[in-house]
Structures are given as C-alpha cells and as structure tokens.
Amino acid sequence: MSSPSCYLSIDTDNLQMKEGYYYHQTEFWKNFRNDNATN
C-alpha cells in the first residue's frame, strides 16, 4: 500500500507544514499497516 499522492502534494511554500504533515501521514500509514497486519 502506498500513501495517497494528495498527501504529498502540499504547498511547498510552507516547508515546515509540509514536513510536519508528511511526518503525520507516514506515522498514520505505519500504524494503519500495523493495525491491518494484526487483524
């Protein structure tokens, strides 16, 4: 499974927001995959 591309298409003018948002998405998908693996 790959992250939706829309999550990576954040306004590059705000790199801090982009990095923070990307971090939250990677953590989300990591947990999402872990939850699916255990179920």
Short mmCIF file of N, CA and C in Angstrom, two decimals:
data_model
loop_
_atom_site.label_atom_id
_atom_site.label_comp_id
_atom_site.label_asym_id
_atom_site.label_seq_id
_atom_site.Cartn_x
_atom_site.Cartn_y
_atom_site.Cartn_z
N MET A 1 0.86 -1.20 0.00
CA MET A 1 0.00 0.00 0.00
C MET A 1 0.88 1.24 0.00
N SER A 2 0.51 2.21 -0.78
CA SER A 2 1.26 3.46 -0.82
C SER A 2 0.39 4.60 -0.33
N SER A 3 1.02 5.65 0.17
CA SER A 3 0.26 6.79 0.66
C SER A 3 -0.41 7.51 -0.49
N PRO A 4 -1.61 8.01 -0.31
CA PRO A 4 -2.28 8.80 -1.35
C PRO A 4 -1.41 9.97 -1.77
N SER A 5 -1.30 10.18 -3.07
CA SER A 5 -0.42 11.22 -3.58
C SER A 5 -0.84 12.61 -3.10
N CYS A 6 -2.13 12.77 -2.80
CA CYS A 6 -2.62 14.08 -2.40
C CYS A 6 -1.96 14.54 -1.10
N TYR A 7 -1.56 13.58 -0.26
CA TYR A 7 -0.92 13.95 0.99
C TYR A 7 0.47 14.53 0.77
N LEU A 8 1.07 14.18 -0.37
CA LEU A 8 2.41 14.65 -0.66
C LEU A 8 2.40 15.94 -1.46
N SER A 9 1.22 16.30 -1.95
CA SER A 9 1.11 17.49 -2.81
C SER A 9 0.71 18.71 -1.99
N ILE A 10 1.52 19.02 -0.99
CA ILE A 10 1.22 20.16 -0.13
C ILE A 10 2.04 21.36 -0.59
N ASP A 11 1.47 22.54 -0.41
CA ASP A 11 2.12 23.78 -0.84
C ASP A 11 3.57 23.83 -0.36
N THR A 12 4.50 23.84 -1.30
CA THR A 12 5.92 23.82 -0.97
C THR A 12 6.40 25.15 -0.40
N ASP A 13 5.54 26.18 -0.41
CA ASP A 13 5.93 27.46 0.17
C ASP A 13 6.03 27.36 1.68
N ASN A 14 5.36 26.36 2.25
CA ASN A 14 5.40 26.18 3.69
C ASN A 14 6.06 24.84 3.99
N LEU A 15 7.39 24.81 3.94
CA LEU A 15 8.11 23.55 4.10
C LEU A 15 7.91 22.95 5.48
N GLN A 16 7.80 23.81 6.49
CA GLN A 16 7.62 23.30 7.85
C GLN A 16 6.30 22.55 7.96
N MET A 17 5.26 23.13 7.37
CA MET A 17 3.96 22.47 7.37
C MET A 17 4.03 21.19 6.55
N LYS A 18 4.71 21.26 5.40
CA LYS A 18 4.83 20.10 4.52
C LYS A 18 5.52 18.95 5.25
N GLU A 19 6.64 19.26 5.91
CA GLU A 19 7.38 18.23 6.61
C GLU A 19 6.57 17.66 7.76
N GLY A 20 5.90 18.53 8.50
CA GLY A 20 5.08 18.08 9.61
C GLY A 20 3.92 17.24 9.14
N TYR A 21 3.28 17.67 8.05
CA TYR A 21 2.12 16.94 7.52
C TYR A 21 2.57 15.59 6.97
N TYR A 22 3.69 15.59 6.28
CA TYR A 22 4.21 14.34 5.72
C TYR A 22 4.57 13.37 6.85
N TYR A 23 5.15 13.91 7.92
CA TYR A 23 5.51 13.07 9.06
C TYR A 23 4.28 12.42 9.66
N HIS A 24 3.23 13.21 9.84
CA HIS A 24 2.00 12.66 10.41
C HIS A 24 1.41 11.60 9.49
N GLN A 25 1.50 11.80 8.19
CA GLN A 25 0.95 10.83 7.25
C GLN A 25 1.75 9.53 7.28
N THR A 26 3.08 9.63 7.37
CA THR A 26 3.89 8.41 7.41
C THR A 26 3.63 7.65 8.69
N GLU A 27 3.47 8.37 9.80
CA GLU A 27 3.14 7.71 11.07
C GLU A 27 1.78 7.06 10.98
N PHE A 28 0.82 7.77 10.35
CA PHE A 28 -0.53 7.23 10.20
C PHE A 28 -0.51 5.93 9.41
N TRP A 29 0.18 5.95 8.26
CA TRP A 29 0.20 4.76 7.41
C TRP A 29 0.97 3.62 8.05
N LYS A 30 2.00 3.97 8.84
CA LYS A 30 2.76 2.94 9.54
C LYS A 30 1.84 2.22 10.53
N ASN A 31 1.09 3.01 11.30
CA ASN A 31 0.15 2.44 12.26
C ASN A 31 -0.99 1.73 11.56
N PHE A 32 -1.43 2.30 10.44
CA PHE A 32 -2.53 1.71 9.67
C PHE A 32 -2.14 0.31 9.18
N ARG A 33 -0.93 0.18 8.66
CA ARG A 33 -0.45 -1.12 8.18
C ARG A 33 -0.28 -2.09 9.34
N ASN A 34 0.21 -1.58 10.47
CA ASN A 34 0.40 -2.44 11.63
C ASN A 34 -0.94 -2.96 12.14
N ASP A 35 -1.95 -2.09 12.16
CA ASP A 35 -3.28 -2.49 12.60
C ASP A 35 -3.85 -3.55 11.66
N ASN A 36 -3.64 -3.36 10.37
CA ASN A 36 -4.16 -4.33 9.40
C ASN A 36 -3.41 -5.66 9.52
N ALA A 37 -2.16 -5.60 9.87
CA ALA A 37 -1.36 -6.82 9.97
C ALA A 37 -1.81 -7.65 11.17
N THR A 38 -2.20 -6.98 12.24
CA THR A 38 -2.61 -7.70 13.45
C THR A 38 -4.02 -8.22 13.35
N ASN A 39 -4.84 -7.58 12.53
CA ASN A 39 -6.23 -8.02 12.41
C ASN A 39 -6.35 -9.18 11.44
#
